[in-house]
Coordinates of C-alpha atoms in Angstrom, one line a residue:
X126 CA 10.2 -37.2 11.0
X127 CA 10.7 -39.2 7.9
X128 CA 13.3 -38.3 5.8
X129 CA 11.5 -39.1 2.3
X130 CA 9.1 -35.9 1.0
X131 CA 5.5 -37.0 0.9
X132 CA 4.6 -34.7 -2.6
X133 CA 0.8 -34.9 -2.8
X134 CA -2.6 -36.2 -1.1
X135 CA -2.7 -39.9 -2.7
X136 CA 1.0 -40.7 -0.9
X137 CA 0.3 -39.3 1.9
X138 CA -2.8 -41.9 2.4
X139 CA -0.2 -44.5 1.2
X140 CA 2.3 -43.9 4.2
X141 CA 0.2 -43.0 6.7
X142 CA -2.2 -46.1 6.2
X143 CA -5.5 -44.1 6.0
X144 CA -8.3 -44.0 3.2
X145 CA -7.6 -40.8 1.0
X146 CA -11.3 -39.8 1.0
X147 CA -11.1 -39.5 5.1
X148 CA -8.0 -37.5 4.3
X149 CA -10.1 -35.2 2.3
X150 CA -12.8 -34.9 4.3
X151 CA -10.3 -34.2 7.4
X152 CA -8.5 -31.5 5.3
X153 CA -11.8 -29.5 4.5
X154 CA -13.0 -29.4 7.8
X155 CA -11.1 -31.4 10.6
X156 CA -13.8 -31.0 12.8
X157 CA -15.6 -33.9 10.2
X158 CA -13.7 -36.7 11.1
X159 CA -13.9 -38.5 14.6
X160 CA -11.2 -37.6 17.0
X161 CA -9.2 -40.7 17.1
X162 CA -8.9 -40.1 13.7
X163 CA -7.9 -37.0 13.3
X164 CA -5.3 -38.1 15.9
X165 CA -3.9 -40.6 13.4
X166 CA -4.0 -37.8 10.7
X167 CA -2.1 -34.9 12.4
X168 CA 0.1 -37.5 14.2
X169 CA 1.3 -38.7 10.4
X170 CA 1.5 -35.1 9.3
X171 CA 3.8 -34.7 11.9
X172 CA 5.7 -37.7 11.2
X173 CA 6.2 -37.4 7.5
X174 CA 6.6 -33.5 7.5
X175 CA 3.5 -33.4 4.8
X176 CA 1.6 -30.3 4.1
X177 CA -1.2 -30.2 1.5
X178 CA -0.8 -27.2 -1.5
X179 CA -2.9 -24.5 0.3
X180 CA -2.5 -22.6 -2.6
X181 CA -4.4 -25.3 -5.0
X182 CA -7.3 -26.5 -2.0
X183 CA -8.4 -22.6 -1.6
X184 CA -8.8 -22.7 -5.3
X185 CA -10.8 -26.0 -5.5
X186 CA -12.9 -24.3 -2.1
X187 CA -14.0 -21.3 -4.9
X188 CA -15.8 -24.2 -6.4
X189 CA -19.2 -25.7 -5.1
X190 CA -18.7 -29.4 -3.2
X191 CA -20.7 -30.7 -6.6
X192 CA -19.4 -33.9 -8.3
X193 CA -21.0 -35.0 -11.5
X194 CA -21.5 -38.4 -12.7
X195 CA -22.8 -38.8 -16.3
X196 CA -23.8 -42.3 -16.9
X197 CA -25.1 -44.0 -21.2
X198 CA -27.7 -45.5 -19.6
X199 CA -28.4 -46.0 -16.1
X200 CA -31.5 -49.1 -16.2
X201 CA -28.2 -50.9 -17.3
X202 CA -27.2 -52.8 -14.2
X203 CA -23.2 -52.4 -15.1
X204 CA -24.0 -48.5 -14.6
X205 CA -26.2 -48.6 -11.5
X206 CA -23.3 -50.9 -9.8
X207 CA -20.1 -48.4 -10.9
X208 CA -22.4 -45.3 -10.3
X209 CA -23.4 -46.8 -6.9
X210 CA -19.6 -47.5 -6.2
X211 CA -19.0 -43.6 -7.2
X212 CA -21.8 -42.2 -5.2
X213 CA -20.4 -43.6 -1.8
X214 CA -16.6 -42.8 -2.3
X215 CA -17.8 -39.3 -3.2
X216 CA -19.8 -38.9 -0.5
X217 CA -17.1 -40.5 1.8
X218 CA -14.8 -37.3 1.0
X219 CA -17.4 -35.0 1.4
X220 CA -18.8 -34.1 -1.7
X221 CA -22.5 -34.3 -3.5
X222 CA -22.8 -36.1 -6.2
X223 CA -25.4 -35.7 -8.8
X224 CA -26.4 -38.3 -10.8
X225 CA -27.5 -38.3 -14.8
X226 CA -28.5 -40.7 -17.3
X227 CA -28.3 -39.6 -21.4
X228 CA -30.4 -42.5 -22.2
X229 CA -28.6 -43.2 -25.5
X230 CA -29.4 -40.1 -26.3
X231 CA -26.4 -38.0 -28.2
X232 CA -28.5 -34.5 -27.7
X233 CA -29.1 -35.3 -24.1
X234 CA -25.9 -36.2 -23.1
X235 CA -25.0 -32.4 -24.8
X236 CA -27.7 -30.6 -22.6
X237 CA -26.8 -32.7 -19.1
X238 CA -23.0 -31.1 -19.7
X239 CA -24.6 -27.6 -20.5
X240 CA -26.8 -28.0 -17.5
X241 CA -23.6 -29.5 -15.2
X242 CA -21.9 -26.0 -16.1
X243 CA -24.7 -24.3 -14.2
X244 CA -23.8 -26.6 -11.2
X245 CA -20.3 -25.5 -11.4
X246 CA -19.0 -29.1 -9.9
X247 CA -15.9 -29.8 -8.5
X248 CA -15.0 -32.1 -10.8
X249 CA -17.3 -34.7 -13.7
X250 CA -17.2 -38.6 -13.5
X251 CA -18.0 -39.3 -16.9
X252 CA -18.8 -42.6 -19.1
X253 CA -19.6 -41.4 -23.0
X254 CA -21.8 -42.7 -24.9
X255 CA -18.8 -42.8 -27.7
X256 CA -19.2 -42.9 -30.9
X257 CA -22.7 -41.7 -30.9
X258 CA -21.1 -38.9 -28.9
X259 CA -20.9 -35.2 -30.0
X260 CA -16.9 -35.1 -29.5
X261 CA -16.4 -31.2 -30.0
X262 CA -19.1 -30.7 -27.0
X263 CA -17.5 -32.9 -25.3
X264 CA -13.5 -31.6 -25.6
X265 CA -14.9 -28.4 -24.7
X266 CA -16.4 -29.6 -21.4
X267 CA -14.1 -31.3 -20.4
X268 CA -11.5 -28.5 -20.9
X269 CA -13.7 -25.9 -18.7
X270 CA -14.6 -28.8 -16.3
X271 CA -12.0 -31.2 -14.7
X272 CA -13.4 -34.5 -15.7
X273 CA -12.2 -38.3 -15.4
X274 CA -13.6 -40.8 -18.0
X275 CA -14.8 -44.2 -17.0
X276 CA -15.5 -47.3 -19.4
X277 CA -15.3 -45.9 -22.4
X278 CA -12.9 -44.2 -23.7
X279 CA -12.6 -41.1 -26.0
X280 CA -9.0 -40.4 -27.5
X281 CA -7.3 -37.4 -25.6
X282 CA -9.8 -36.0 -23.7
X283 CA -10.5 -35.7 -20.5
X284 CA -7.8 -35.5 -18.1
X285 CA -7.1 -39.1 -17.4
X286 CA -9.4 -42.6 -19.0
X287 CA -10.1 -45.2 -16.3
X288 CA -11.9 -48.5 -17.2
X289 CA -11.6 -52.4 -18.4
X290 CA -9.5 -54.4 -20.5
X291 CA -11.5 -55.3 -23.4
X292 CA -8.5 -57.8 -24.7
X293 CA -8.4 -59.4 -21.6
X294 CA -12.7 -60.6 -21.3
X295 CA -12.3 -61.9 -25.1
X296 CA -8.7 -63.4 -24.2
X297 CA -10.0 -65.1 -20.9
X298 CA -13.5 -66.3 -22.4
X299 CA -12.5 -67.5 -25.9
X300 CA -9.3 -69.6 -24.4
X301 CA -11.3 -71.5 -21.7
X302 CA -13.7 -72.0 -24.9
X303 CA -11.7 -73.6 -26.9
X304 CA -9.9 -75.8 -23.9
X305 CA -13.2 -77.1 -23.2
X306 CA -14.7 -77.8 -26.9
X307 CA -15.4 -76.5 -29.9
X308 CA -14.0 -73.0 -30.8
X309 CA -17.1 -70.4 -30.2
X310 CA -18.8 -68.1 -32.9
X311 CA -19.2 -64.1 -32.0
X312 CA -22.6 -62.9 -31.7
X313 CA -23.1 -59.3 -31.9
X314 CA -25.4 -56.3 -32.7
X315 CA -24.3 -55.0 -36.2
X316 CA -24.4 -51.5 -34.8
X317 CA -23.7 -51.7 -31.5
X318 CA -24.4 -49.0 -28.8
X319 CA -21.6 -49.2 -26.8
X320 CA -18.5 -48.9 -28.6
X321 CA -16.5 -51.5 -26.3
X322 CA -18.3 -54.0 -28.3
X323 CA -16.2 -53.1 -31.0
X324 CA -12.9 -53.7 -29.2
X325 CA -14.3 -57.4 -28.0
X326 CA -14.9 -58.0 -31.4
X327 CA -11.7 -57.3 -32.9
X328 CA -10.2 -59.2 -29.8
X329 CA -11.8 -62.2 -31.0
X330 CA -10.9 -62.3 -34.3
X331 CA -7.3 -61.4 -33.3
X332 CA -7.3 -64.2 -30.5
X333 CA -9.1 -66.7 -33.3
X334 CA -6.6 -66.5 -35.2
X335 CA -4.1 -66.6 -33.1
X336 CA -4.9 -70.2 -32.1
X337 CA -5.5 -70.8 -35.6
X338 CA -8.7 -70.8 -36.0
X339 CA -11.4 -69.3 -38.6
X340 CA -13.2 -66.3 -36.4
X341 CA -16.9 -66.7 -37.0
X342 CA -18.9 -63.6 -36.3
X343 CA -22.5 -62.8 -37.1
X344 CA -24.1 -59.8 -36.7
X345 CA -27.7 -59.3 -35.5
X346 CA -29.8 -56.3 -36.4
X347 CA -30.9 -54.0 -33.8
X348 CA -30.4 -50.0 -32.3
X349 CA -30.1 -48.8 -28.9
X350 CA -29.4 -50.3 -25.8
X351 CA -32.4 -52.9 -25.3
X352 CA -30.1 -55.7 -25.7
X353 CA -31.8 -58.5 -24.3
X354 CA -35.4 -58.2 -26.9
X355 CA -32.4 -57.6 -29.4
X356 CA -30.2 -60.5 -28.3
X357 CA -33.6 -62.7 -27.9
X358 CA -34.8 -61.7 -32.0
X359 CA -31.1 -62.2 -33.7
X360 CA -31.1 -65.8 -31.6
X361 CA -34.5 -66.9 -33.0
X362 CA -33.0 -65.8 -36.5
X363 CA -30.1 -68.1 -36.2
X364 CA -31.5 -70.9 -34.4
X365 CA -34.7 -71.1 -37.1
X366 CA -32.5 -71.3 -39.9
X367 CA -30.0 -73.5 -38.1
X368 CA -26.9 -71.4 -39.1
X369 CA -24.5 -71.7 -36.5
X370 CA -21.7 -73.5 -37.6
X371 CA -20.5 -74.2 -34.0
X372 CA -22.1 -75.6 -30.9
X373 CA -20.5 -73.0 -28.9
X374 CA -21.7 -69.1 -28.7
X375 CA -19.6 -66.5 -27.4
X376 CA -21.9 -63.1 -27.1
X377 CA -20.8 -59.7 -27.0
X378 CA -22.2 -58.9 -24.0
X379 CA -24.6 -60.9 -21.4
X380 CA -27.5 -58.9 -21.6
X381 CA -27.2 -60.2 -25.4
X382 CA -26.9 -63.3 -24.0
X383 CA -29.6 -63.2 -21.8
X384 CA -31.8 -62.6 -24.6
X385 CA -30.1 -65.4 -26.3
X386 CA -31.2 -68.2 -23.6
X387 CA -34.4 -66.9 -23.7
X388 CA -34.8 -67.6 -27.4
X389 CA -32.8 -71.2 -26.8
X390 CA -35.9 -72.3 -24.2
X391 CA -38.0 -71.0 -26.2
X392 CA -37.0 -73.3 -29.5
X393 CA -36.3 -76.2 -27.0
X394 CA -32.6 -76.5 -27.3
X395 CA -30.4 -77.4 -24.0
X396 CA -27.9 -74.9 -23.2
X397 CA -24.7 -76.2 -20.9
X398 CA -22.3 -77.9 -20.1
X399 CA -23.5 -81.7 -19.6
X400 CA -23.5 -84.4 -22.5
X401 CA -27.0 -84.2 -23.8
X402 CA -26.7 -80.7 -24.3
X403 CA -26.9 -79.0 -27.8
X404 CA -25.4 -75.4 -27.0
X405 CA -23.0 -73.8 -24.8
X406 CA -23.1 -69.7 -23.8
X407 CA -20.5 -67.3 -22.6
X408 CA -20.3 -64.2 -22.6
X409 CA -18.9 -60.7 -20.7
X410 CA -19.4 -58.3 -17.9
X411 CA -20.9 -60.2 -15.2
X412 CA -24.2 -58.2 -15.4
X413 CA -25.4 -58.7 -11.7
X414 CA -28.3 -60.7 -13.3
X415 CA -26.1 -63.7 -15.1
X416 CA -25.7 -65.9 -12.3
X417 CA -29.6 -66.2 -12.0
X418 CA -29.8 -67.1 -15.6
X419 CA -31.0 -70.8 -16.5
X420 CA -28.6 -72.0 -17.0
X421 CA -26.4 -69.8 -15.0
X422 CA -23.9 -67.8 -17.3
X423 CA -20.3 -68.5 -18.0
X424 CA -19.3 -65.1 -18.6
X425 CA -16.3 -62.7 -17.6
X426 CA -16.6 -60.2 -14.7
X427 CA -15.5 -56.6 -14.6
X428 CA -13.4 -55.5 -11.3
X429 CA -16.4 -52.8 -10.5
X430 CA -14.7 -51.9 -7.4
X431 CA -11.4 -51.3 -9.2
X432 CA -12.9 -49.2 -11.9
X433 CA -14.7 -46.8 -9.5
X434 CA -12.4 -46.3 -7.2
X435 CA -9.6 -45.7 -9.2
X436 CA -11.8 -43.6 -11.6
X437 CA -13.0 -41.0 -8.0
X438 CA -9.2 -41.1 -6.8
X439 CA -7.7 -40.0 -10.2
X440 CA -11.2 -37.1 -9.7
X441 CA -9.8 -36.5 -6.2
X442 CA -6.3 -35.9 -7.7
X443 CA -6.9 -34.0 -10.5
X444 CA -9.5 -32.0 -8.3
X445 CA -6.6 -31.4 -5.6
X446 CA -4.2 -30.6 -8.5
X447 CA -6.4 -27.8 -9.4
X448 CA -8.2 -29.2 -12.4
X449 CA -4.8 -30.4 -14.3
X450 CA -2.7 -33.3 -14.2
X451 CA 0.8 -33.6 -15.3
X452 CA -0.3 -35.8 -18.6
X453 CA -3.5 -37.6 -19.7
X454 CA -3.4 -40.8 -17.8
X455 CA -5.2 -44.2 -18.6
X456 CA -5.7 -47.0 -16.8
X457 CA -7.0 -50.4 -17.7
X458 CA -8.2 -53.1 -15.0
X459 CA -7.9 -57.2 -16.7
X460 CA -11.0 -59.1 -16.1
X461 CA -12.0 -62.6 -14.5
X462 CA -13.3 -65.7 -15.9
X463 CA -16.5 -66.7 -14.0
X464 CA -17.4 -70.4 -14.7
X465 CA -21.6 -71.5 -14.9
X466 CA -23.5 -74.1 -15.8
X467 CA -23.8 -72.2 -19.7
X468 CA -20.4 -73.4 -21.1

């Protein structure tokens, strides 16, 4: 028997070696797992003296086996990927998740939480739209419901905040930048959608500086979330009144950036890395379409798997915890710099 106390679910799956979701799904019905399994399972139990809060699981078991995940907008390939991640680990453990997108839409993102009430989950995976969020709705959700935020963040609420690094994409991206020519401009939606833009773009002017020099931002008009058609119009802007005071573009986002190429064949100017070229493009998220880009984007990649599974463990735990955790928790996964042809 070990001699150290094994205090919840998430270090028992540390000691004993096995995934906490097969733990879960062992501990609602044992009968679910395969036998050698559930061999290893009660074999560690035995070992490490662990036995799960009845008390808490019976009260979780008075709720349905429902898991929500509430996604801005789910056409957005950085949203299919995490929700896809989320939909597996869920199902993993046993529960049924139920997908929604709000579409951008403040009022829609109101009625899916009024219509996930109904549902009475288990617990709510949910990304906000943010700033464009109703916040009171929202705090008052996620006080009757036991919910995890993922990518963006609203201050205090929810019971825990899992998601990216903003700092470290801009950090990464405008450092190799500058190492390999000319310091970049910022191109961005004036309004944009989702408010991590905003946090990128004070990253660059803070990292700009910094390495002393003069941040150069511009803003291009557009609403919503169709960011290529809007990348693609602010890039014919610049490019037809040959503004850019740099040969080196650093966008918000790739599906800005994607629009941005676009617009770049389009005028005739060569995007890359080689000699005769007149531009170079980077950008952030490692949108599952970059790499297919011509040229292929430099950009800087989000840990997906990190994000989601972190974001359904910290569910799991606050679920098991019977819908409280001891504080707010918020964890932040740093990014990588993907070299391409673009920069």
């Amino acid at each position: 028997m070990s001699e150290s106390k094994i205090k919840n679910m998430a270090e028992f799956a540390s000691v004993s070696g096995i995934s906490r979701p097969t733990i879960s799904k062992y501990f609602n019905d044992p009968s679910s797992v395969r036998a050698t399994i559930r061999t290893r399972i009660e074999a560690a139990l035995e070992e490490h003296d662990y036995r799960p809060n009845i008390y808490a699981m019976n009260q979780n078991r008075r709720l349905t086996k429902n898991i929500g995940i509430v996604v801005p907008y789910l056409s957005d390939p950085f949203f299919a990927e995490i929700a896809r991640n989320i939909e597996q680990r869920c199902i993993a453990a046993g529960f049924w998740p139920t997908l929604f997108s709000s579409h951008g839409s403040r009022d829609l993102e109101c009625n899916i939480l009024d219509s996930l009430r109904s549902l009475k989950p288990a617990g709510v995976l949910f990304a906000p739209l943010g700033r464009a969020s109703d916040r009171s709705v929202i705090e008052k959700f996620c006080k009757d419901v036991p919910t995890v935020l993922f990518d963006s963040d609203l201050e205090g609420i929810g019971a825990a905040f899992v998601g990216s690094d903003n700092f470290s994409f801009v950090a990464q991206s405008v450092e190799y930048l500058v190492r390999s020519g000319a310091p970049p401009c910022f191109f961005e939606m004036r309004t944009p959608a989702n408010p991590n833009a905003n946090k990128r773009r004070k990253a660059y002017i803070s990292i700009m500086e910094r390495l002393g020099f003069e941040p150069d931002v511009i803003k291009v008009d557009g609403e919503g979330w169709a960011f290529e058609d809007i990348g693609y119009r602010g890039a014919m802007r610049v490019l037809s009144e040959d503004t850019l005071a740099s040969d080196t573009v650093l966008c918000s986002n790739d599906r800005l950036a994607i629009g941005f190429l676009a617009a770049a064949f389009e005028k005739g100017i060569r995007v890359g890395r080689e000699p005769d070229s007149a531009l170079r493009v980077a950008a952030h998220d490692d949108h599952p379409f970059s790499r297919f880009t011509c040229p292929s984007l430099t950009t800087v990649a989000h840990d997906y798997e990190a994000v989601s599974n972190r974001s359904v463990e910290t569910l799991f735990e606050l679920i098991e915890g019977g819908g409280r955790l001891t504080s707010r928790t918020e964890k932040l996964f740093e990014a990588r710099l993907i070299l391409r042809a673009s920069a």
